[in-house]
Amino acid sequence: MEVIIQPIPEAATAIALRAVADLLRKKPNAVLGLATGSTPLLLYNALTAMDLDWSKVTTFNLDEYVGIPAADSCSYHSFMWQNLFSKVNIRRKNVHIPDGMTNDIPGHCEQYERRIRDAGGIDLQILGIGREGHIGFNEPGSSLASRTRIKTLTERTRKENARFFKAPATVPLHVITMGIRTIMEARVCMLLAFGAKKSRAIAAALEGPITSMSPASILQMHPRAKACLDTLAASRLKHLEYYRSVYDHKPKWQKAEIF
Ligand code: GLP
């Protein structure tokens, strides 16, 4: 995995921003995998300020809460429309977010997988990371071969995400999330993490053993995974200086080229 460490979140976001912008310019009908949470907000803000054509772009979001209607302000549908989709010229029919209100969860999950395949697969998957190493909502213990399915949130994740809800008790127990294998099939994975509170999860994922106890650690098996971190999120990495040196000494052509 390529580890890119920048002094502040804005600088780390700029790397991901360049990757998305390059992709959309080179491949107007690109397929993006998108994440929610506070981490990608800087990226989405920056993207909406750019003059990019989203008219042929297709997106697949990682996850959604079960039992929360799309129109609810706590849904990931609302999050995505508010922070990105309403501000770019994407076509509604090209936006895919799991439906937390479906009455056939297994059937819906199978269809979600099929839609990703029919779209030609995900070119670039943006990822955040949970405090216990989850990607999407694949909590510790998730099968590393999993596909889109229902998952039960840990109490820790429910507490973490309570800030987006009116009361902690209203955070759903269940979610629909892309599986780990689904994520691993993306051609490029970009993991963003900022702040000291992510440093343990990042150290475990990047330098620890590959284990379902740290679901993000599977990215070590991805041929084109990049972690864009700020200094605080990177602070527990053992090989910090090596990663910095690798990035600083990259040939210019290689630095500029993501797609
Ligand atoms: C949620 C999302 C994840 C996200 C994580 C981290 O649980 N399902 O996709 O990576 O939160 O959130 P934040 O970026 O707010 O720290």
PDB file of C-alpha atoms and ligand atoms in Angstrom:
ATOM      1  CA  MET A   1       0.000   0.000   0.000  1.00  0.00           C
ATOM      2  CA  GLU A   2       1.240   3.496  -0.764  1.00  0.00           C
ATOM      3  CA  VAL A   3       1.232   5.671   2.352  1.00  0.00           C
ATOM      4  CA  ILE A   4       1.119   9.415   1.718  1.00  0.00           C
ATOM      5  CA  ILE A   5       1.525  11.629   4.774  1.00  0.00           C
ATOM      6  CA  GLN A   6       0.711  15.318   4.617  1.00  0.00           C
ATOM      7  CA  PRO A   7       0.858  17.913   7.389  1.00  0.00           C
ATOM      8  CA  ILE A   8      -2.863  18.743   7.445  1.00  0.00           C
ATOM      9  CA  PRO A   9      -6.140  17.153   6.267  1.00  0.00           C
ATOM     10  CA  GLU A  10      -6.512  19.717   3.460  1.00  0.00           C
ATOM     11  CA  ALA A  11      -3.165  18.665   1.968  1.00  0.00           C
ATOM     12  CA  ALA A  12      -3.991  14.950   2.256  1.00  0.00           C
ATOM     13  CA  THR A  13      -7.394  15.626   0.681  1.00  0.00           C
ATOM     14  CA  ALA A  14      -5.682  17.397  -2.221  1.00  0.00           C
ATOM     15  CA  ILE A  15      -4.113  14.058  -3.264  1.00  0.00           C
ATOM     16  CA  ALA A  16      -7.531  12.386  -3.432  1.00  0.00           C
ATOM     17  CA  LEU A  17      -8.995  15.437  -5.139  1.00  0.00           C
ATOM     18  CA  ARG A  18      -6.395  15.205  -7.889  1.00  0.00           C
ATOM     19  CA  ALA A  19      -7.145  11.512  -8.324  1.00  0.00           C
ATOM     20  CA  VAL A  20     -10.894  12.063  -8.698  1.00  0.00           C
ATOM     21  CA  ALA A  21     -10.424  15.062 -11.006  1.00  0.00           C
ATOM     22  CA  ASP A  22      -7.900  13.187 -13.201  1.00  0.00           C
ATOM     23  CA  LEU A  23     -10.211  10.209 -13.417  1.00  0.00           C
ATOM     24  CA  LEU A  24     -13.257  12.258 -14.391  1.00  0.00           C
ATOM     25  CA  ARG A  25     -11.289  14.135 -17.061  1.00  0.00           C
ATOM     26  CA  LYS A  26      -9.725  11.001 -18.532  1.00  0.00           C
ATOM     27  CA  LYS A  27     -12.814   8.821 -18.224  1.00  0.00           C
ATOM     28  CA  PRO A  28     -16.031  10.887 -18.298  1.00  0.00           C
ATOM     29  CA  ASN A  29     -18.135   7.789 -17.614  1.00  0.00           C
ATOM     30  CA  ALA A  30     -16.082   6.779 -14.576  1.00  0.00           C
ATOM     31  CA  VAL A  31     -17.567   4.762 -11.727  1.00  0.00           C
ATOM     32  CA  LEU A  32     -16.831   6.143  -8.266  1.00  0.00           C
ATOM     33  CA  GLY A  33     -17.260   4.412  -4.937  1.00  0.00           C
ATOM     34  CA  LEU A  34     -18.086   6.966  -2.260  1.00  0.00           C
ATOM     35  CA  ALA A  35     -18.000   7.127   1.531  1.00  0.00           C
ATOM     36  CA  THR A  36     -19.839   9.145   4.148  1.00  0.00           C
ATOM     37  CA  GLY A  37     -18.673  10.497   7.524  1.00  0.00           C
ATOM     38  CA  SER A  38     -16.741  13.654   8.375  1.00  0.00           C
ATOM     39  CA  THR A  39     -13.547  12.556   6.628  1.00  0.00           C
ATOM     40  CA  PRO A  40     -14.563  12.916   2.954  1.00  0.00           C
ATOM     41  CA  LEU A  41     -16.343  16.240   3.530  1.00  0.00           C
ATOM     42  CA  LEU A  42     -13.271  18.290   2.599  1.00  0.00           C
ATOM     43  CA  LEU A  43     -12.995  16.270  -0.606  1.00  0.00           C
ATOM     44  CA  TYR A  44     -16.657  16.749  -1.511  1.00  0.00           C
ATOM     45  CA  ASN A  45     -16.462  20.492  -0.806  1.00  0.00           C
ATOM     46  CA  ALA A  46     -13.394  20.824  -2.983  1.00  0.00           C
ATOM     47  CA  LEU A  47     -14.991  18.754  -5.771  1.00  0.00           C
ATOM     48  CA  THR A  48     -18.076  20.967  -5.867  1.00  0.00           C
ATOM     49  CA  ALA A  49     -15.834  24.001  -6.305  1.00  0.00           C
ATOM     50  CA  MET A  50     -14.222  22.478  -9.421  1.00  0.00           C
ATOM     51  CA  ASP A  51     -15.506  22.656 -12.933  1.00  0.00           C
ATOM     52  CA  LEU A  52     -15.918  18.912 -13.547  1.00  0.00           C
ATOM     53  CA  ASP A  53     -18.477  17.180 -15.738  1.00  0.00           C
ATOM     54  CA  TRP A  54     -20.441  14.590 -13.750  1.00  0.00           C
ATOM     55  CA  SER A  55     -23.117  14.007 -16.399  1.00  0.00           C
ATOM     56  CA  LYS A  56     -21.827  10.533 -17.329  1.00  0.00           C
ATOM     57  CA  VAL A  57     -20.392   9.581 -13.934  1.00  0.00           C
ATOM     58  CA  THR A  58     -21.910   6.696 -11.963  1.00  0.00           C
ATOM     59  CA  THR A  59     -21.546   6.420  -8.181  1.00  0.00           C
ATOM     60  CA  PHE A  60     -22.018   3.663  -5.635  1.00  0.00           C
ATOM     61  CA  ASN A  61     -22.055   4.508  -1.956  1.00  0.00           C
ATOM     62  CA  LEU A  62     -20.647   2.127   0.598  1.00  0.00           C
ATOM     63  CA  ASP A  63     -23.540   1.922   3.001  1.00  0.00           C
ATOM     64  CA  GLU A  64     -26.856   3.041   4.492  1.00  0.00           C
ATOM     65  CA  TYR A  65     -28.768   2.597   7.742  1.00  0.00           C
ATOM     66  CA  VAL A  66     -31.597   0.069   7.806  1.00  0.00           C
ATOM     67  CA  GLY A  67     -34.959   1.615   8.669  1.00  0.00           C
ATOM     68  CA  ILE A  68     -34.009   5.209   7.856  1.00  0.00           C
ATOM     69  CA  PRO A  69     -35.922   6.572   4.844  1.00  0.00           C
ATOM     70  CA  ALA A  70     -33.853   8.291   2.135  1.00  0.00           C
ATOM     71  CA  ALA A  71     -35.571  11.621   2.865  1.00  0.00           C
ATOM     72  CA  ASP A  72     -34.669  11.529   6.580  1.00  0.00           C
ATOM     73  CA  SER A  73     -31.941  14.049   7.414  1.00  0.00           C
ATOM     74  CA  CYS A  74     -29.913  11.291   9.166  1.00  0.00           C
ATOM     75  CA  SER A  75     -29.789   9.024   6.103  1.00  0.00           C
ATOM     76  CA  TYR A  76     -26.652   8.653   4.018  1.00  0.00           C
ATOM     77  CA  HIS A  77     -28.854   9.527   1.025  1.00  0.00           C
ATOM     78  CA  SER A  78     -29.433  12.955   2.576  1.00  0.00           C
ATOM     79  CA  PHE A  79     -25.758  13.296   3.464  1.00  0.00           C
ATOM     80  CA  MET A  80     -24.644  12.611  -0.109  1.00  0.00           C
ATOM     81  CA  TRP A  81     -27.220  14.839  -1.783  1.00  0.00           C
ATOM     82  CA  GLN A  82     -26.567  17.672   0.622  1.00  0.00           C
ATOM     83  CA  ASN A  83     -22.778  17.548   0.467  1.00  0.00           C
ATOM     84  CA  LEU A  84     -22.078  16.514  -3.108  1.00  0.00           C
ATOM     85  CA  PHE A  85     -24.752  15.389  -5.547  1.00  0.00           C
ATOM     86  CA  SER A  86     -26.993  18.472  -5.389  1.00  0.00           C
ATOM     87  CA  LYS A  87     -23.967  20.644  -6.211  1.00  0.00           C
ATOM     88  CA  VAL A  88     -22.722  18.830  -9.338  1.00  0.00           C
ATOM     89  CA  ASN A  89     -24.412  17.832 -12.592  1.00  0.00           C
ATOM     90  CA  ILE A  90     -24.733  14.133 -11.781  1.00  0.00           C
ATOM     91  CA  ARG A  91     -27.841  12.340 -13.078  1.00  0.00           C
ATOM     92  CA  ARG A  92     -30.099  10.945 -10.366  1.00  0.00           C
ATOM     93  CA  LYS A  93     -30.341   7.611 -12.174  1.00  0.00           C
ATOM     94  CA  ASN A  94     -26.545   7.220 -11.970  1.00  0.00           C
ATOM     95  CA  VAL A  95     -26.459   7.564  -8.173  1.00  0.00           C
ATOM     96  CA  HIS A  96     -26.605   4.331  -6.181  1.00  0.00           C
ATOM     97  CA  ILE A  97     -26.955   4.168  -2.409  1.00  0.00           C
ATOM     98  CA  PRO A  98     -28.291   1.073  -0.637  1.00  0.00           C
ATOM     99  CA  ASP A  99     -31.984   1.393   0.241  1.00  0.00           C
ATOM    100  CA  GLY A 100     -32.373   1.133   4.005  1.00  0.00           C
ATOM    101  CA  MET A 101     -36.145   0.750   3.617  1.00  0.00           C
ATOM    102  CA  THR A 102     -36.184  -2.225   1.265  1.00  0.00           C
ATOM    103  CA  ASN A 103     -38.390  -5.081   2.392  1.00  0.00           C
ATOM    104  CA  ASP A 104     -36.100  -7.616   0.723  1.00  0.00           C
ATOM    105  CA  ILE A 105     -32.612  -6.961   2.066  1.00  0.00           C
ATOM    106  CA  PRO A 106     -30.870 -10.042   0.557  1.00  0.00           C
ATOM    107  CA  GLY A 107     -32.487  -9.406  -2.849  1.00  0.00           C
ATOM    108  CA  HIS A 108     -31.578  -5.719  -2.724  1.00  0.00           C
ATOM    109  CA  CYS A 109     -27.965  -6.533  -1.805  1.00  0.00           C
ATOM    110  CA  GLU A 110     -27.660  -8.983  -4.693  1.00  0.00           C
ATOM    111  CA  GLN A 111     -29.064  -6.365  -7.036  1.00  0.00           C
ATOM    112  CA  TYR A 112     -26.566  -3.781  -5.702  1.00  0.00           C
ATOM    113  CA  GLU A 113     -23.687  -6.141  -6.516  1.00  0.00           C
ATOM    114  CA  ARG A 114     -25.156  -6.784  -9.968  1.00  0.00           C
ATOM    115  CA  ARG A 115     -25.452  -3.055 -10.624  1.00  0.00           C
ATOM    116  CA  ILE A 116     -21.792  -2.513  -9.748  1.00  0.00           C
ATOM    117  CA  ARG A 117     -20.826  -5.311 -12.151  1.00  0.00           C
ATOM    118  CA  ASP A 118     -23.133  -3.994 -14.899  1.00  0.00           C
ATOM    119  CA  ALA A 119     -21.583  -0.534 -14.541  1.00  0.00           C
ATOM    120  CA  GLY A 120     -18.201  -2.125 -15.312  1.00  0.00           C
ATOM    121  CA  GLY A 121     -16.883  -2.151 -11.724  1.00  0.00           C
ATOM    122  CA  ILE A 122     -15.659   0.690  -9.535  1.00  0.00           C
ATOM    123  CA  ASP A 123     -12.697   2.688 -10.865  1.00  0.00           C
ATOM    124  CA  LEU A 124     -11.897   4.527  -7.646  1.00  0.00           C
ATOM    125  CA  GLN A 125     -13.222   3.764  -4.181  1.00  0.00           C
ATOM    126  CA  ILE A 126     -12.935   6.496  -1.544  1.00  0.00           C
ATOM    127  CA  LEU A 127     -12.767   5.114   1.998  1.00  0.00           C
ATOM    128  CA  GLY A 128     -12.730   6.447   5.529  1.00  0.00           C
ATOM    129  CA  ILE A 129     -11.912   4.297   8.532  1.00  0.00           C
ATOM    130  CA  GLY A 130     -13.749   3.688  11.798  1.00  0.00           C
ATOM    131  CA  ARG A 131     -11.974   3.805  15.179  1.00  0.00           C
ATOM    132  CA  GLU A 132     -11.924  -0.023  15.199  1.00  0.00           C
ATOM    133  CA  GLY A 133     -10.752  -0.285  11.626  1.00  0.00           C
ATOM    134  CA  HIS A 134     -14.041  -0.667   9.788  1.00  0.00           C
ATOM    135  CA  ILE A 135     -14.372   0.268   6.130  1.00  0.00           C
ATOM    136  CA  GLY A 136     -17.889   0.950   4.923  1.00  0.00           C
ATOM    137  CA  PHE A 137     -19.762  -0.593   7.825  1.00  0.00           C
ATOM    138  CA  ASN A 138     -17.725  -3.802   7.816  1.00  0.00           C
ATOM    139  CA  GLU A 139     -17.193  -4.095  11.550  1.00  0.00           C
ATOM    140  CA  PRO A 140     -14.380  -6.184  13.096  1.00  0.00           C
ATOM    141  CA  GLY A 141     -15.098  -9.844  12.470  1.00  0.00           C
ATOM    142  CA  SER A 142     -16.559  -9.202   9.017  1.00  0.00           C
ATOM    143  CA  SER A 143     -15.670 -11.844   6.481  1.00  0.00           C
ATOM    144  CA  LEU A 144     -12.804 -10.640   4.329  1.00  0.00           C
ATOM    145  CA  ALA A 145     -14.651 -12.286   1.424  1.00  0.00           C
ATOM    146  CA  SER A 146     -17.983 -10.572   2.139  1.00  0.00           C
ATOM    147  CA  ARG A 147     -20.336  -8.995  -0.378  1.00  0.00           C
ATOM    148  CA  THR A 148     -23.040  -6.353   0.089  1.00  0.00           C
ATOM    149  CA  ARG A 149     -25.216  -7.491   2.995  1.00  0.00           C
ATOM    150  CA  ILE A 150     -26.832  -6.538   6.280  1.00  0.00           C
ATOM    151  CA  LYS A 151     -24.506  -5.913   9.244  1.00  0.00           C
ATOM    152  CA  THR A 152     -25.050  -5.183  12.928  1.00  0.00           C
ATOM    153  CA  LEU A 153     -23.194  -2.143  14.250  1.00  0.00           C
ATOM    154  CA  THR A 154     -20.985  -2.386  17.316  1.00  0.00           C
ATOM    155  CA  GLU A 155     -21.939  -0.257  20.307  1.00  0.00           C
ATOM    156  CA  ARG A 156     -18.784   1.775  19.725  1.00  0.00           C
ATOM    157  CA  THR A 157     -19.784   2.662  16.167  1.00  0.00           C
ATOM    158  CA  ARG A 158     -23.312   3.513  17.282  1.00  0.00           C
ATOM    159  CA  LYS A 159     -21.882   5.862  19.914  1.00  0.00           C
ATOM    160  CA  GLU A 160     -19.443   7.394  17.401  1.00  0.00           C
ATOM    161  CA  ASN A 161     -22.202   8.058  14.905  1.00  0.00           C
ATOM    162  CA  ALA A 162     -24.729   9.290  17.499  1.00  0.00           C
ATOM    163  CA  ARG A 163     -23.585  12.841  16.743  1.00  0.00           C
ATOM    164  CA  PHE A 164     -25.504  12.663  13.458  1.00  0.00           C
ATOM    165  CA  PHE A 165     -28.770  11.622  15.185  1.00  0.00           C
ATOM    166  CA  LYS A 166     -31.250  13.372  17.472  1.00  0.00           C
ATOM    167  CA  ALA A 167     -30.647  10.905  20.329  1.00  0.00           C
ATOM    168  CA  PRO A 168     -28.111   8.057  20.727  1.00  0.00           C
ATOM    169  CA  ALA A 169     -30.927   5.503  21.116  1.00  0.00           C
ATOM    170  CA  THR A 170     -32.189   6.335  17.614  1.00  0.00           C
ATOM    171  CA  VAL A 171     -28.964   5.193  15.885  1.00  0.00           C
ATOM    172  CA  PRO A 172     -30.022   2.058  13.984  1.00  0.00           C
ATOM    173  CA  LEU A 173     -28.565  -1.287  14.956  1.00  0.00           C
ATOM    174  CA  HIS A 174     -28.543  -2.564  11.386  1.00  0.00           C
ATOM    175  CA  VAL A 175     -27.013  -1.276   8.178  1.00  0.00           C
ATOM    176  CA  ILE A 176     -26.531  -2.402   4.601  1.00  0.00           C
ATOM    177  CA  THR A 177     -22.907  -2.214   3.527  1.00  0.00           C
ATOM    178  CA  MET A 178     -20.814  -3.164   0.547  1.00  0.00           C
ATOM    179  CA  GLY A 179     -18.736  -6.167   1.532  1.00  0.00           C
ATOM    180  CA  ILE A 180     -14.989  -6.313   1.885  1.00  0.00           C
ATOM    181  CA  ARG A 181     -14.585  -8.302  -1.304  1.00  0.00           C
ATOM    182  CA  THR A 182     -16.802  -5.788  -3.095  1.00  0.00           C
ATOM    183  CA  ILE A 183     -14.522  -2.967  -1.942  1.00  0.00           C
ATOM    184  CA  MET A 184     -11.396  -4.931  -2.871  1.00  0.00           C
ATOM    185  CA  GLU A 185     -12.630  -5.278  -6.459  1.00  0.00           C
ATOM    186  CA  ALA A 186     -12.372  -1.519  -7.010  1.00  0.00           C
ATOM    187  CA  ARG A 187      -9.452  -0.776  -9.351  1.00  0.00           C
ATOM    188  CA  VAL A 188      -7.999   1.832  -6.987  1.00  0.00           C
ATOM    189  CA  CYS A 189      -8.795   2.257  -3.275  1.00  0.00           C
ATOM    190  CA  MET A 190      -8.039   5.523  -1.497  1.00  0.00           C
ATOM    191  CA  LEU A 191      -8.233   5.512   2.259  1.00  0.00           C
ATOM    192  CA  LEU A 192      -8.431   8.906   3.964  1.00  0.00           C
ATOM    193  CA  ALA A 193      -7.825   9.368   7.682  1.00  0.00           C
ATOM    194  CA  PHE A 194      -7.263  12.478   9.736  1.00  0.00           C
ATOM    195  CA  GLY A 195      -6.645  13.181  13.398  1.00  0.00           C
ATOM    196  CA  ALA A 196      -5.058  11.392  16.349  1.00  0.00           C
ATOM    197  CA  LYS A 197      -8.226   9.426  17.082  1.00  0.00           C
ATOM    198  CA  LYS A 198      -7.631   7.446  13.868  1.00  0.00           C
ATOM    199  CA  SER A 199      -3.961   6.718  14.591  1.00  0.00           C
ATOM    200  CA  ARG A 200      -4.490   3.311  16.280  1.00  0.00           C
ATOM    201  CA  ALA A 201      -6.831   2.046  13.578  1.00  0.00           C
ATOM    202  CA  ILE A 202      -4.394   3.256  10.909  1.00  0.00           C
ATOM    203  CA  ALA A 203      -1.366   1.610  12.529  1.00  0.00           C
ATOM    204  CA  ALA A 204      -3.272  -1.676  12.869  1.00  0.00           C
ATOM    205  CA  ALA A 205      -4.584  -1.538   9.288  1.00  0.00           C
ATOM    206  CA  LEU A 206      -1.338  -0.533   7.582  1.00  0.00           C
ATOM    207  CA  GLU A 207       1.313  -2.272   9.660  1.00  0.00           C
ATOM    208  CA  GLY A 208      -0.515  -4.931  11.632  1.00  0.00           C
ATOM    209  CA  PRO A 209      -1.456  -8.434  10.476  1.00  0.00           C
ATOM    210  CA  ILE A 210      -4.203  -8.877   7.896  1.00  0.00           C
ATOM    211  CA  THR A 211      -7.145  -9.834  10.027  1.00  0.00           C
ATOM    212  CA  SER A 212     -10.895  -9.465  10.075  1.00  0.00           C
ATOM    213  CA  MET A 213     -10.396  -7.803  13.494  1.00  0.00           C
ATOM    214  CA  SER A 214      -9.043  -4.833  11.542  1.00  0.00           C
ATOM    215  CA  PRO A 215     -11.128  -4.952   8.356  1.00  0.00           C
ATOM    216  CA  ALA A 216      -9.129  -2.155   6.675  1.00  0.00           C
ATOM    217  CA  SER A 217      -5.991  -4.334   6.944  1.00  0.00           C
ATOM    218  CA  ILE A 218      -7.231  -6.258   3.885  1.00  0.00           C
ATOM    219  CA  LEU A 219      -6.136  -3.253   1.824  1.00  0.00           C
ATOM    220  CA  GLN A 220      -2.586  -4.597   2.225  1.00  0.00           C
ATOM    221  CA  MET A 221      -3.671  -7.190  -0.363  1.00  0.00           C
ATOM    222  CA  HIS A 222      -4.917  -4.573  -2.837  1.00  0.00           C
ATOM    223  CA  PRO A 223      -2.538  -3.928  -5.734  1.00  0.00           C
ATOM    224  CA  ARG A 224      -3.441  -0.227  -5.955  1.00  0.00           C
ATOM    225  CA  ALA A 225      -4.383   1.026  -2.512  1.00  0.00           C
ATOM    226  CA  LYS A 226      -3.262   4.407  -1.238  1.00  0.00           C
ATOM    227  CA  ALA A 227      -3.643   5.833   2.248  1.00  0.00           C
ATOM    228  CA  CYS A 228      -3.733   9.638   2.395  1.00  0.00           C
ATOM    229  CA  LEU A 229      -3.138  10.661   6.006  1.00  0.00           C
ATOM    230  CA  ASP A 230      -2.461  13.758   8.011  1.00  0.00           C
ATOM    231  CA  THR A 231       0.453  13.753  10.456  1.00  0.00           C
ATOM    232  CA  LEU A 232      -1.777  12.968  13.446  1.00  0.00           C
ATOM    233  CA  ALA A 233      -3.446   9.932  11.884  1.00  0.00           C
ATOM    234  CA  ALA A 234       0.009   8.687  10.832  1.00  0.00           C
ATOM    235  CA  SER A 235       1.591   9.314  14.231  1.00  0.00           C
ATOM    236  CA  ARG A 236       1.654   5.663  15.378  1.00  0.00           C
ATOM    237  CA  LEU A 237       3.163   4.230  12.200  1.00  0.00           C
ATOM    238  CA  LYS A 238       6.527   2.547  12.768  1.00  0.00           C
ATOM    239  CA  HIS A 239       7.832   3.219   9.282  1.00  0.00           C
ATOM    240  CA  LEU A 240       6.695   6.819   9.148  1.00  0.00           C
ATOM    241  CA  GLU A 241      10.041   8.197   7.983  1.00  0.00           C
ATOM    242  CA  TYR A 242      10.342   5.583   5.265  1.00  0.00           C
ATOM    243  CA  TYR A 243       6.879   6.431   3.859  1.00  0.00           C
ATOM    244  CA  ARG A 244       7.781  10.116   3.827  1.00  0.00           C
ATOM    245  CA  SER A 245      11.047   9.414   2.070  1.00  0.00           C
ATOM    246  CA  VAL A 246       9.374   7.170  -0.534  1.00  0.00           C
ATOM    247  CA  TYR A 247       6.880   9.903  -1.381  1.00  0.00           C
ATOM    248  CA  ASP A 248       9.480  12.700  -1.395  1.00  0.00           C
ATOM    249  CA  HIS A 249      11.733  10.759  -3.744  1.00  0.00           C
ATOM    250  CA  LYS A 250       9.122   9.506  -6.152  1.00  0.00           C
ATOM    251  CA  PRO A 251       9.949  10.274  -9.763  1.00  0.00           C
ATOM    252  CA  LYS A 252       7.905  13.273 -10.922  1.00  0.00           C
ATOM    253  CA  TRP A 253       5.986  11.274 -13.539  1.00  0.00           C
ATOM    254  CA  GLN A 254       4.985   8.708 -10.956  1.00  0.00           C
ATOM    255  CA  LYS A 255       3.853  11.316  -8.442  1.00  0.00           C
ATOM    256  CA  ALA A 256       1.555  12.984 -10.945  1.00  0.00           C
ATOM    257  CA  GLU A 257       0.086   9.788 -12.339  1.00  0.00           C
ATOM    258  CA  ILE A 258      -2.789   8.104 -10.548  1.00  0.00           C
ATOM    259  CA  PHE A 259      -4.904   7.340 -13.600  1.00  0.00           C
TER     260      PHE A 259
HETATM  261  C1  GLP B   1     -19.018   5.551   9.267  1.00  0.00           C
HETATM  262  C2  GLP B   1     -19.030   5.158   7.793  1.00  0.00           C
HETATM  263  C3  GLP B   1     -17.629   4.847   7.297  1.00  0.00           C
HETATM  264  C4  GLP B   1     -16.680   5.942   7.742  1.00  0.00           C
HETATM  265  C5  GLP B   1     -16.624   5.997   9.242  1.00  0.00           C
HETATM  266  C6  GLP B   1     -15.661   7.054   9.773  1.00  0.00           C
HETATM  267  O1  GLP B   1     -19.141   4.495  10.135  1.00  0.00           O
HETATM  268  N1  GLP B   1     -19.878   4.066   7.514  1.00  0.00           N
HETATM  269  O2  GLP B   1     -17.652   4.711   5.891  1.00  0.00           O
HETATM  270  O3  GLP B   1     -15.407   5.719   7.218  1.00  0.00           O
HETATM  271  O4  GLP B   1     -17.917   6.302   9.700  1.00  0.00           O
HETATM  272  O5  GLP B   1     -16.323   8.260   9.958  1.00  0.00           O
HETATM  273  P1  GLP B   1     -15.652   9.668  10.115  1.00  0.00           P
HETATM  274  O6  GLP B   1     -15.083  10.006   8.788  1.00  0.00           O
HETATM  275  O7  GLP B   1     -16.768  10.595  10.480  1.00  0.00           O
HETATM  276  O8  GLP B   1     -14.625   9.550  11.157  1.00  0.00           O
END
